[in-house]
């Protein structure tokens, strides 16, 4: 499958991202920030928009799934304006992560 990078400062959420994508057959690496992340060979990034600059994510050149609170319209708008491929509320990301990842990977 794909090499996926998960970026999250919330350890519980990071472990859920890792578990869901690993169960779907992906190789997952997690990091607390983009600066700490190993980027070589990454095919998809799943990132908490509260922990990462959306413009830096969009500049990576790989599909990006950004997530934030459903109440944070400003973060959503900034990510969409920056070119993040898919922006989802945190609850949807947690519920549908494998399907959302496949959607982005198949479009790449």
XYZ file of N, CA, C and O in Angstrom:
432
model
N 0.832 -1.181 0.000
C 0.000 0.000 0.000
C 0.879 1.247 0.000
O 1.883 1.261 -0.650
N 0.517 2.257 0.767
C 1.204 3.548 0.700
C 1.955 3.861 1.985
O 1.616 3.367 3.059
N 2.964 4.729 1.833
C 3.673 5.266 2.992
C 2.964 6.546 3.395
O 2.859 7.485 2.607
N 2.465 6.583 4.628
C 1.653 7.696 5.115
C 2.339 8.355 6.298
O 2.861 7.673 7.181
N 2.307 9.673 6.317
C 2.813 10.446 7.442
C 1.632 11.059 8.169
O 0.798 11.732 7.560
N 1.532 10.805 9.460
C 0.508 11.419 10.297
C 1.155 12.484 11.166
O 2.158 12.216 11.819
N 0.590 13.679 11.153
C 1.110 14.774 11.973
C 0.030 15.196 12.954
O -1.048 15.641 12.547
N 0.322 15.009 14.244
C -0.646 15.375 15.288
C 0.090 15.577 16.605
O 1.022 14.843 16.912
N -0.349 16.548 17.371
C 0.227 16.767 18.694
C -0.531 15.982 19.753
O -0.005 15.713 20.817
N -1.765 15.601 19.462
C -2.592 14.822 20.375
C -2.204 13.350 20.221
O -2.470 12.733 19.184
N -1.578 12.772 21.233
C -1.085 11.401 21.148
C -2.200 10.380 20.945
O -2.014 9.383 20.239
N -3.350 10.601 21.553
C -4.474 9.681 21.373
C -4.943 9.677 19.920
O -5.176 8.624 19.332
N -5.052 10.858 19.343
C -5.488 10.961 17.959
C -4.427 10.402 17.019
O -4.748 9.707 16.060
N -3.172 10.677 17.301
C -2.088 10.141 16.476
C -2.104 8.615 16.483
O -1.917 7.981 15.438
N -2.369 8.023 17.635
C -2.412 6.560 17.701
C -3.625 6.010 16.958
O -3.543 4.944 16.347
N -4.736 6.724 16.967
C -5.917 6.291 16.202
C -5.654 6.355 14.706
O -6.059 5.463 13.960
N -4.988 7.427 14.260
C -4.632 7.558 12.845
C -3.721 6.407 12.444
O -3.946 5.731 11.436
N -2.702 6.173 13.247
C -1.757 5.101 12.949
C -2.444 3.739 12.917
O -2.245 2.939 11.995
N -3.287 3.452 13.888
C -3.968 2.160 13.960
C -4.910 1.955 12.768
O -4.920 0.875 12.166
N -5.683 2.962 12.414
C -6.647 2.831 11.319
C -5.948 2.617 9.984
O -6.359 1.769 9.183
N -4.885 3.369 9.753
C -4.195 3.240 8.468
C -3.335 1.991 8.398
O -3.205 1.383 7.335
N -2.761 1.582 9.509
C -2.000 0.332 9.535
C -2.930 -0.850 9.277
O -2.599 -1.754 8.508
N -4.107 -0.832 9.882
C -5.089 -1.896 9.659
C -5.532 -1.947 8.199
O -5.885 -3.014 7.692
N -5.488 -0.809 7.511
C -5.861 -0.751 6.097
C -4.694 -1.138 5.190
O -4.817 -1.083 3.968
N -3.543 -1.484 5.797
C -2.412 -1.971 5.021
C -1.347 -0.950 4.688
O -0.428 -1.241 3.919
N -1.433 0.228 5.253
C -0.457 1.271 4.962
C 0.696 1.248 5.964
O 0.533 0.810 7.102
N 1.828 1.746 5.530
C 2.984 1.925 6.405
C 2.894 3.350 6.951
O 2.917 4.305 6.185
N 2.760 3.494 8.256
C 2.479 4.795 8.859
C 3.601 5.234 9.780
O 4.092 4.464 10.600
N 3.991 6.492 9.625
C 4.926 7.148 10.522
C 4.205 8.357 11.096
O 3.471 9.031 10.371
N 4.394 8.621 12.381
C 3.759 9.788 12.983
C 4.818 10.746 13.507
O 5.926 10.344 13.854
N 4.452 12.011 13.558
C 5.328 13.054 14.080
C 4.454 14.133 14.708
O 3.292 14.289 14.341
N 5.033 14.875 15.633
C 4.297 15.949 16.299
C 4.255 17.224 15.464
O 3.408 18.077 15.675
N 5.182 17.343 14.501
C 5.210 18.533 13.649
C 5.832 18.184 12.306
O 6.524 17.164 12.166
N 5.626 19.037 11.352
C 6.198 18.842 10.025
C 7.718 18.931 10.087
O 8.422 18.190 9.388
N 8.248 19.791 10.944
C 9.693 19.942 11.084
C 10.362 18.657 11.573
O 11.516 18.387 11.227
N 9.652 17.863 12.357
C 10.199 16.622 12.914
C 9.923 15.410 12.026
O 10.389 14.311 12.315
N 9.173 15.597 10.970
C 8.679 14.472 10.187
C 9.681 13.978 9.148
O 10.286 14.774 8.438
N 9.832 12.656 9.043
C 10.637 12.087 7.965
C 9.797 12.091 6.679
O 8.759 11.437 6.614
N 10.218 12.838 5.672
C 9.396 13.031 4.485
C 9.764 12.132 3.307
O 8.971 12.006 2.367
N 10.908 11.503 3.354
C 11.364 10.705 2.222
C 10.407 9.543 1.945
O 10.094 8.744 2.820
N 9.927 9.472 0.721
C 9.067 8.377 0.299
C 7.620 8.481 0.723
O 6.827 7.589 0.442
N 7.231 9.567 1.376
C 5.849 9.728 1.844
C 4.932 9.939 0.639
O 5.219 10.721 -0.250
N 3.811 9.204 0.634
C 2.854 9.280 -0.467
C 1.551 9.980 -0.084
O 0.762 10.348 -0.949
N 1.326 10.146 1.222
C 0.128 10.812 1.726
C 0.444 11.376 3.097
O 1.140 10.740 3.882
N -0.089 12.575 3.367
C 0.058 13.186 4.688
C -1.335 13.387 5.274
O -2.241 13.878 4.593
N -1.495 12.980 6.526
C -2.725 13.203 7.284
C -2.325 14.104 8.446
O -1.557 13.687 9.313
N -2.805 15.354 8.437
C -2.282 16.330 9.394
C -3.356 17.106 10.124
O -4.348 17.540 9.531
N -3.111 17.312 11.403
C -3.927 18.179 12.239
C -3.611 19.616 11.835
O -2.470 20.068 11.953
N -4.597 20.332 11.348
C -4.378 21.696 10.865
C -4.096 22.674 11.995
O -3.614 23.774 11.738
N -4.359 22.286 13.229
C -4.022 23.142 14.362
C -2.546 23.009 14.718
O -2.008 23.835 15.437
N -1.869 21.974 14.200
C -0.467 21.728 14.525
C 0.475 22.029 13.365
O 1.685 21.985 13.543
N -0.074 22.312 12.190
C 0.761 22.434 10.998
C 0.272 23.560 10.105
O -0.924 23.731 9.910
N 1.208 24.275 9.509
C 0.901 25.345 8.569
C 0.352 24.740 7.272
O 1.036 23.945 6.630
N -0.871 25.088 6.874
C -1.444 24.492 5.679
C -0.662 24.790 4.403
O -0.606 23.961 3.503
N -0.031 25.946 4.326
C 0.768 26.264 3.138
C 1.979 25.348 3.032
O 2.342 24.914 1.944
N 2.599 25.042 4.154
C 3.738 24.117 4.156
C 3.288 22.720 3.759
O 4.003 22.007 3.037
N 2.107 22.322 4.196
C 1.580 21.009 3.815
C 1.328 20.933 2.318
O 1.714 19.965 1.656
N 0.675 21.953 1.778
C 0.346 21.962 0.356
C 1.597 21.977 -0.511
O 1.590 21.459 -1.623
N 2.688 22.537 0.009
C 3.937 22.631 -0.756
C 4.704 21.316 -0.807
O 5.696 21.214 -1.534
N 4.267 20.301 -0.087
C 4.991 19.032 -0.051
C 4.938 18.274 -1.374
O 5.795 17.437 -1.644
N 3.913 18.516 -2.169
C 3.804 17.843 -3.453
C 3.219 16.444 -3.387
O 3.350 15.669 -4.333
N 2.603 16.093 -2.271
C 1.899 14.819 -2.124
C 0.484 15.135 -1.649
O 0.236 16.212 -1.100
N -0.455 14.206 -1.835
C -1.814 14.463 -1.340
C -1.822 14.683 0.174
O -1.081 14.030 0.908
N -2.663 15.618 0.600
C -2.756 15.957 2.019
C -4.215 15.927 2.458
O -5.076 16.550 1.835
N -4.455 15.199 3.539
C -5.739 15.215 4.228
C -5.523 16.019 5.496
O -4.778 15.606 6.379
N -6.122 17.194 5.560
C -6.035 18.024 6.750
C -7.325 17.920 7.539
O -8.401 17.812 6.963
N -7.212 17.931 8.856
C -8.409 17.863 9.690
C -8.324 18.893 10.800
O -7.254 19.315 11.222
N -9.503 19.329 11.236
C -9.599 20.332 12.303
C -10.968 20.186 12.957
O -11.804 19.402 12.520
N -11.186 20.964 13.986
C -12.480 20.984 14.655
C -13.556 21.433 13.666
O -13.315 22.318 12.839
N -14.727 20.850 13.766
C -15.821 21.256 12.878
C -16.241 22.701 13.141
O -16.882 23.324 12.296
N -15.859 23.243 14.282
C -16.195 24.628 14.622
C -15.177 25.635 14.103
O -15.444 26.833 14.113
N -14.027 25.151 13.627
C -12.943 26.039 13.220
C -13.008 26.356 11.730
O -12.223 25.851 10.923
N -13.953 27.207 11.362
C -14.148 27.572 9.957
C -12.928 28.300 9.395
O -12.609 28.166 8.210
N -12.237 29.048 10.229
C -11.060 29.786 9.776
C -9.938 28.831 9.349
O -9.310 29.024 8.305
N -9.685 27.799 10.140
C -8.643 26.820 9.792
C -9.023 26.083 8.516
O -8.175 25.838 7.653
N -10.277 25.737 8.392
C -10.752 25.052 7.182
C -10.541 25.929 5.950
O -10.009 25.483 4.937
N -10.943 27.161 6.037
C -10.812 28.094 4.913
C -9.348 28.325 4.555
O -8.977 28.314 3.383
N -8.498 28.501 5.561
C -7.070 28.720 5.300
C -6.450 27.509 4.612
O -5.641 27.658 3.689
N -6.830 26.308 5.024
C -6.287 25.092 4.413
C -6.762 24.949 2.972
O -5.981 24.608 2.080
N -8.033 25.205 2.745
C -8.562 25.116 1.382
C -7.906 26.154 0.490
O -7.524 25.859 -0.644
N -7.729 27.376 0.993
C -7.076 28.441 0.224
C -5.617 28.107 -0.069
O -5.093 28.482 -1.120
N -4.963 27.401 0.842
C -3.552 27.047 0.671
C -3.375 25.908 -0.330
O -2.278 25.692 -0.834
N -4.446 25.157 -0.593
C -4.353 24.053 -1.542
C -4.282 22.676 -0.927
O -3.901 21.713 -1.597
N -4.654 22.553 0.349
C -4.732 21.228 0.973
C -5.795 20.439 0.213
O -6.892 20.939 -0.045
N -5.472 19.213 -0.171
C -6.323 18.435 -1.067
C -7.707 18.133 -0.504
O -8.702 18.193 -1.223
N -7.776 17.775 0.768
C -9.054 17.451 1.392
C -9.008 17.920 2.835
O -8.079 17.589 3.568
N -10.008 18.700 3.224
C -10.111 19.184 4.603
C -11.390 18.592 5.194
O -12.458 18.717 4.610
N -11.237 17.933 6.339
C -12.374 17.259 6.962
C -12.447 17.611 8.442
O -11.423 17.859 9.076
N -13.651 17.608 8.987
C -13.765 17.748 10.434
C -13.091 16.553 11.110
O -13.066 15.449 10.562
N -12.549 16.784 12.281
C -11.838 15.732 13.020
C -12.705 14.476 13.186
O -12.238 13.358 13.023
N -13.982 14.651 13.470
C -14.867 13.500 13.684
C -15.020 12.670 12.413
O -15.007 11.440 12.462
N -15.153 13.316 11.270
C -15.266 12.582 10.002
C -13.960 11.871 9.686
O -13.952 10.723 9.230
N -12.841 12.551 9.897
C -11.540 11.944 9.638
C -11.396 10.676 10.475
O -11.001 9.625 9.970
N -11.735 10.744 11.743
C -11.586 9.585 12.624
C -12.510 8.436 12.198
O -12.131 7.275 12.257
N -13.679 8.764 11.736
C -14.669 7.767 11.355
C -14.390 7.142 9.981
O -14.617 5.957 9.776
N -13.881 7.945 9.025
C -13.761 7.508 7.639
C -12.325 7.508 7.115
O -12.115 7.500 5.897
N -11.349 7.507 7.988
C -9.962 7.697 7.566
C -9.502 6.759 6.457
O -8.962 7.230 5.452
N -9.662 5.455 6.556
C -9.168 4.593 5.463
C -9.788 4.947 4.102
O -9.091 4.987 3.091
N -11.080 5.237 4.076
C -11.743 5.581 2.810
C -11.259 6.927 2.281
O -11.046 7.084 1.072
N -11.075 7.891 3.168
C -10.576 9.199 2.738
C -9.157 9.088 2.194
O -8.807 9.703 1.184
N -8.331 8.274 2.847
C -6.957 8.066 2.389
C -6.958 7.427 1.005
O -6.215 7.865 0.114
N -7.785 6.418 0.801
C -7.840 5.743 -0.505
C -8.299 6.697 -1.585
O -7.815 6.668 -2.710
N -9.251 7.546 -1.243
C -9.752 8.545 -2.209
C -8.614 9.443 -2.692
O -8.463 9.685 -3.884
N -7.806 9.923 -1.760
C -6.696 10.798 -2.135
C -5.596 10.046 -2.878
O -5.022 10.559 -3.830
N -5.302 8.838 -2.435
C -4.243 8.063 -3.084
C -4.622 7.660 -4.506
O -3.780 7.656 -5.394
N -5.880 7.350 -4.724
C -6.300 6.937 -6.061
C -6.359 8.113 -7.024
O -6.257 7.945 -8.227
N -6.531 9.327 -6.491
C -6.576 10.519 -7.326
C -5.188 11.039 -7.681
O -5.041 11.833 -8.608
N -4.178 10.568 -6.938
C -2.808 11.092 -7.160
C -2.180 10.530 -8.419
O -2.480 9.555 -8.969
